[in-house]
Short mmCIF file of C-alpha atoms in Angstrom, two decimals:
data_model
loop_
_atom_site.label_atom_id
_atom_site.label_comp_id
_atom_site.label_asym_id
_atom_site.label_seq_id
_atom_site.Cartn_x
_atom_site.Cartn_y
_atom_site.Cartn_z
CA UNK A 1137 -58.23 25.60 -25.27
CA UNK A 1138 -54.46 25.55 -25.04
CA UNK A 1139 -52.79 25.01 -21.63
CA UNK A 1140 -51.92 28.65 -20.39
CA UNK A 1141 -52.89 31.94 -22.11
CA UNK A 1142 -51.98 35.25 -21.94
CA UNK A 1143 -53.42 38.48 -23.07
CA UNK A 1144 -52.77 41.30 -24.64
CA UNK A 1145 -50.11 39.52 -26.64
CA UNK A 1146 -48.48 42.80 -27.43
CA UNK A 1147 -48.65 46.03 -25.10
CA UNK A 1148 -47.48 49.23 -25.77
CA UNK A 1149 -48.10 51.95 -22.75
CA UNK A 1150 -46.69 55.63 -21.76
CA UNK A 1151 -44.62 55.80 -18.19
CA UNK A 1152 -47.98 57.32 -16.75
CA UNK A 1153 -50.58 54.52 -18.14
CA UNK A 1154 -52.21 51.97 -15.68
CA UNK A 1155 -52.50 48.60 -17.82
CA UNK A 1156 -53.19 45.11 -16.59
CA UNK A 1157 -51.78 41.64 -18.12
CA UNK A 1158 -53.95 38.53 -17.67
CA UNK A 1159 -53.00 34.66 -17.62
CA UNK A 1160 -55.38 31.91 -17.51
CA UNK A 1161 -54.50 28.26 -17.11
CA UNK A 1162 -56.58 25.34 -18.42
CA UNK A 1163 -54.58 22.73 -16.61
CA UNK A 1164 -55.78 22.30 -12.93
CA UNK A 1165 -52.70 23.33 -11.94
CA UNK A 1166 -51.96 24.86 -8.33
CA UNK A 1167 -49.29 27.03 -8.82
CA UNK A 1168 -48.79 29.88 -11.10
CA UNK A 1169 -45.63 32.08 -11.75
CA UNK A 1170 -44.98 35.37 -13.43
CA UNK A 1171 -41.46 35.52 -15.25
CA UNK A 1172 -39.61 38.78 -16.33
CA UNK A 1173 -37.44 37.78 -19.71
CA UNK A 1174 -35.27 40.73 -21.15
CA UNK A 1175 -32.83 40.04 -24.05
CA UNK A 1176 -29.42 38.06 -23.26
CA UNK A 1177 -30.53 37.85 -19.39
CA UNK A 1178 -31.83 34.61 -17.46
CA UNK A 1179 -35.76 34.29 -17.15
CA UNK A 1180 -36.04 36.53 -13.78
CA UNK A 1181 -38.69 34.95 -11.34
CA UNK A 1182 -41.16 37.93 -9.94
CA UNK A 1183 -43.99 36.44 -8.04
CA UNK A 1184 -45.14 32.74 -7.28
CA UNK A 1185 -48.87 31.83 -6.10
CA UNK A 1186 -49.46 28.33 -4.82
CA UNK A 1187 -53.18 27.86 -4.12
CA UNK A 1188 -54.18 31.46 -4.68
CA UNK A 1189 -51.62 32.26 -2.17
CA UNK A 1190 -48.85 34.66 -2.61
CA UNK A 1191 -45.34 32.59 -1.49
CA UNK A 1192 -43.07 34.67 -3.18
CA UNK A 1193 -42.09 37.81 -3.98
CA UNK A 1194 -38.78 38.52 -5.50
CA UNK A 1195 -37.82 42.12 -4.50
CA UNK A 1196 -40.07 43.29 -7.46
CA UNK A 1197 -40.69 47.14 -7.66
CA UNK A 1198 -44.09 48.09 -6.20
CA UNK A 1199 -44.93 49.32 -9.55
CA UNK A 1200 -45.95 45.46 -10.49
CA UNK A 1201 -48.81 44.18 -8.53
CA UNK A 1202 -49.80 40.73 -9.04
CA UNK A 1203 -53.27 39.41 -8.16
CA UNK A 1204 -54.42 35.71 -8.48
CA UNK A 1205 -58.52 35.74 -7.94
CA UNK A 1206 -58.65 31.77 -8.28
CA UNK A 1207 -56.27 29.25 -9.14
CA UNK A 1208 -56.99 29.33 -13.16
CA UNK A 1209 -56.22 33.31 -13.37
CA UNK A 1210 -53.19 35.38 -12.62
CA UNK A 1211 -52.92 39.22 -13.28
CA UNK A 1212 -49.84 41.45 -13.48
CA UNK A 1213 -51.11 45.25 -12.65
CA UNK A 1214 -48.96 47.95 -13.93
CA UNK A 1215 -48.63 51.36 -13.10
CA UNK A 1216 -46.09 54.13 -13.82
CA UNK A 1217 -43.31 51.72 -15.51
CA UNK A 1218 -40.17 52.91 -16.50
CA UNK A 1219 -38.38 51.95 -20.31
CA UNK A 1220 -36.29 49.33 -18.30
CA UNK A 1221 -39.41 47.36 -17.57
CA UNK A 1222 -39.65 46.81 -21.12
CA UNK A 1223 -39.50 42.89 -21.63
CA UNK A 1224 -41.48 39.84 -22.45
CA UNK A 1225 -43.63 38.67 -19.31
CA UNK A 1226 -44.16 35.09 -19.35
CA UNK A 1227 -47.01 33.57 -17.12
CA UNK A 1228 -46.34 30.12 -16.12
CA UNK A 1229 -48.49 27.37 -13.98
CA UNK A 1230 -47.01 23.79 -12.28
CA UNK A 1231 -48.78 20.99 -10.62
CA UNK A 1232 -47.10 21.83 -7.35
CA UNK A 1233 -45.21 24.72 -6.50
CA UNK A 1234 -41.66 23.40 -6.38
CA UNK A 1235 -40.15 22.26 -9.77
CA UNK A 1236 -37.08 20.76 -10.91
CA UNK A 1237 -38.54 16.96 -9.54
CA UNK A 1238 -39.22 14.40 -12.31
CA UNK A 1239 -42.33 14.98 -13.82
CA UNK A 1240 -42.72 18.53 -12.46
CA UNK A 1241 -42.07 21.75 -14.85
CA UNK A 1242 -43.48 24.97 -15.37
CA UNK A 1243 -45.78 25.43 -18.53
CA UNK A 1244 -45.24 28.72 -19.95
CA UNK A 1245 -47.55 30.74 -21.75
CA UNK A 1246 -46.66 32.74 -25.08
CA UNK A 1247 -46.10 35.99 -23.06
CA UNK A 1248 -46.90 39.44 -23.56
CA UNK A 1249 -44.33 41.77 -25.34
CA UNK A 1250 -44.50 44.95 -23.16
CA UNK A 1251 -42.93 48.28 -24.39
CA UNK A 1252 -43.01 51.42 -22.02
CA UNK A 1253 -42.69 54.60 -24.17
CA UNK B 302 -22.12 36.06 -11.85
CA UNK B 303 -24.69 34.07 -13.27
CA UNK B 304 -25.64 30.78 -11.47
CA UNK B 305 -25.83 28.72 -14.93
CA UNK B 306 -23.53 29.94 -17.67
CA UNK B 307 -24.79 28.97 -21.01
CA UNK B 308 -22.05 28.89 -24.22
CA UNK B 309 -22.20 30.03 -26.81
CA UNK B 310 -24.67 32.76 -26.78
CA UNK B 311 -25.41 32.90 -30.47
CA UNK B 312 -25.11 30.08 -33.11
CA UNK B 313 -25.66 30.28 -36.76
CA UNK B 314 -25.23 27.28 -38.75
CA UNK B 315 -26.19 25.80 -41.99
CA UNK B 316 -28.51 22.98 -42.14
CA UNK B 317 -27.31 19.63 -41.64
CA UNK B 318 -24.50 20.65 -39.42
CA UNK B 319 -24.08 19.25 -35.81
CA UNK B 320 -23.94 21.52 -32.73
CA UNK B 321 -23.18 21.30 -29.24
CA UNK B 322 -24.61 24.18 -26.59
CA UNK B 323 -23.40 23.95 -23.12
CA UNK B 324 -24.68 24.76 -19.57
CA UNK B 325 -21.91 25.01 -16.90
CA UNK B 326 -22.14 25.91 -13.11
CA UNK B 327 -19.72 25.81 -10.03
CA UNK B 328 -23.10 24.44 -8.19
CA UNK B 329 -24.43 20.69 -7.90
CA UNK B 330 -27.55 19.97 -8.95
CA UNK B 331 -30.23 17.58 -8.52
CA UNK B 332 -31.79 17.87 -11.70
CA UNK B 333 -31.24 20.16 -14.80
CA UNK B 334 -33.82 21.29 -17.50
CA UNK B 335 -33.51 22.18 -21.25
CA UNK B 336 -36.27 24.21 -23.06
CA UNK B 337 -36.63 25.41 -26.25
CA UNK B 338 -38.40 29.00 -26.72
CA UNK B 339 -39.57 29.80 -30.58
CA UNK B 340 -40.29 32.87 -31.67
CA UNK B 341 -43.22 34.62 -30.06
CA UNK B 342 -43.63 31.55 -27.90
CA UNK B 343 -43.04 30.61 -24.12
CA UNK B 344 -39.91 27.98 -23.37
CA UNK B 345 -41.08 24.42 -23.90
CA UNK B 346 -39.80 21.71 -21.87
CA UNK B 347 -37.31 19.39 -23.63
CA UNK B 348 -35.65 17.08 -21.12
CA UNK B 349 -34.92 16.51 -17.57
CA UNK B 350 -31.78 14.77 -16.45
CA UNK B 351 -31.51 13.79 -13.01
CA UNK B 352 -28.42 10.97 -12.37
CA UNK B 353 -24.70 12.18 -12.85
CA UNK B 354 -23.58 11.01 -16.29
CA UNK B 355 -26.93 10.18 -17.78
CA UNK B 356 -27.76 10.44 -21.30
CA UNK B 357 -30.94 11.19 -22.89
CA UNK B 358 -32.21 11.09 -26.36
CA UNK B 359 -34.98 13.23 -28.28
CA UNK B 360 -34.46 12.10 -31.90
CA UNK B 361 -31.60 14.02 -33.05
CA UNK B 362 -30.89 15.84 -30.00
CA UNK B 363 -28.58 14.22 -27.38
CA UNK B 364 -28.54 16.00 -23.52
CA UNK B 365 -26.00 14.77 -21.07
CA UNK B 366 -25.73 15.48 -17.36
CA UNK B 367 -22.26 15.80 -16.14
CA UNK B 368 -20.81 13.18 -13.91
CA UNK B 369 -20.82 16.04 -10.94
CA UNK B 370 -23.96 17.26 -11.82
CA UNK B 371 -22.68 20.59 -12.26
CA UNK B 372 -23.01 20.88 -15.98
CA UNK B 373 -24.95 19.81 -19.41
CA UNK B 374 -24.56 19.70 -22.84
CA UNK B 375 -27.00 19.48 -25.97
CA UNK B 376 -25.98 17.82 -29.04
CA UNK B 377 -27.70 18.50 -32.25
CA UNK B 378 -27.27 16.27 -34.98
CA UNK B 379 -28.09 17.18 -38.82
CA UNK B 380 -29.54 20.47 -38.02
CA UNK B 381 -32.83 21.51 -39.49
CA UNK B 382 -34.37 25.04 -39.49
CA UNK B 383 -37.20 23.88 -37.73
CA UNK B 384 -34.44 23.50 -34.49
CA UNK B 385 -34.12 27.17 -34.68
CA UNK B 386 -34.99 29.06 -31.52
CA UNK B 387 -33.60 30.11 -28.02
CA UNK B 388 -32.25 27.08 -25.73
CA UNK B 389 -32.70 27.40 -22.33
CA UNK B 390 -30.96 25.20 -19.28
CA UNK B 391 -32.71 25.52 -15.94
CA UNK B 392 -31.75 23.91 -12.53
CA UNK B 393 -33.25 23.38 -9.20
CA UNK B 394 -31.83 25.36 -6.20
CA UNK B 395 -33.48 25.92 -3.15
CA UNK B 396 -36.69 24.65 -4.45
CA UNK B 397 -36.76 27.52 -7.15
CA UNK B 398 -35.84 26.79 -10.89
CA UNK B 399 -33.20 28.67 -12.22
CA UNK B 400 -32.67 29.84 -15.72
CA UNK B 401 -29.40 30.12 -17.85
CA UNK B 402 -29.25 33.12 -20.20
CA UNK B 403 -29.83 31.06 -23.17
CA UNK B 404 -28.19 30.06 -26.41
CA UNK B 405 -30.02 31.46 -29.79
CA UNK B 406 -29.43 29.18 -32.33
CA UNK B 407 -30.16 29.78 -36.60
CA UNK B 408 -30.26 26.98 -38.61
CA UNK B 409 -30.20 28.47 -42.38
CA UNK B 410 -31.63 26.59 -45.13
#
């Protein structure tokens, strides 16, 4: 099983729907992240979990609700989204939460391409 | 204003050509990373540079960290179609990883 997996890979939902994105990491890492990637914009960090505790929420609207039931799984629950929420949602994990140090980097999943109609 | 500015935003070249992409900032960073993202996949780490003036090579890719640790460049020699993708730089600030908006590279056979 590859390092970080995400399901579904593609999702189309209406603004009134409720759906969930799933992420699973098989690397034994302690930190997990949700990023949003929109065209021609930098990756936006949404949420950070360290040892299953949410340690960061970067002013993300409440229509996005993360859940981390254990250190291997991360969910992003979606409800009443807007068309501007259409983007690639990337999950990532790392051994420790603080990044950029030598030997420390996020391992990304393939992403879920979300389209809100 | 973005913390990390990448240029150019888009580059389309023929196989065999050389190219350089840039990542610039007015801030000083303790380290900087380069990632490549292929269509339908997440970003994959290529290199981390930590020392001002540092040069690292990865096959045909040469990465340089500026002396003042505010900027970096990625040079590709004799580009191949397999180099096609989105190149992202990222730097650590306050324990967080900040990304540039990316350079989309298309290498035509």
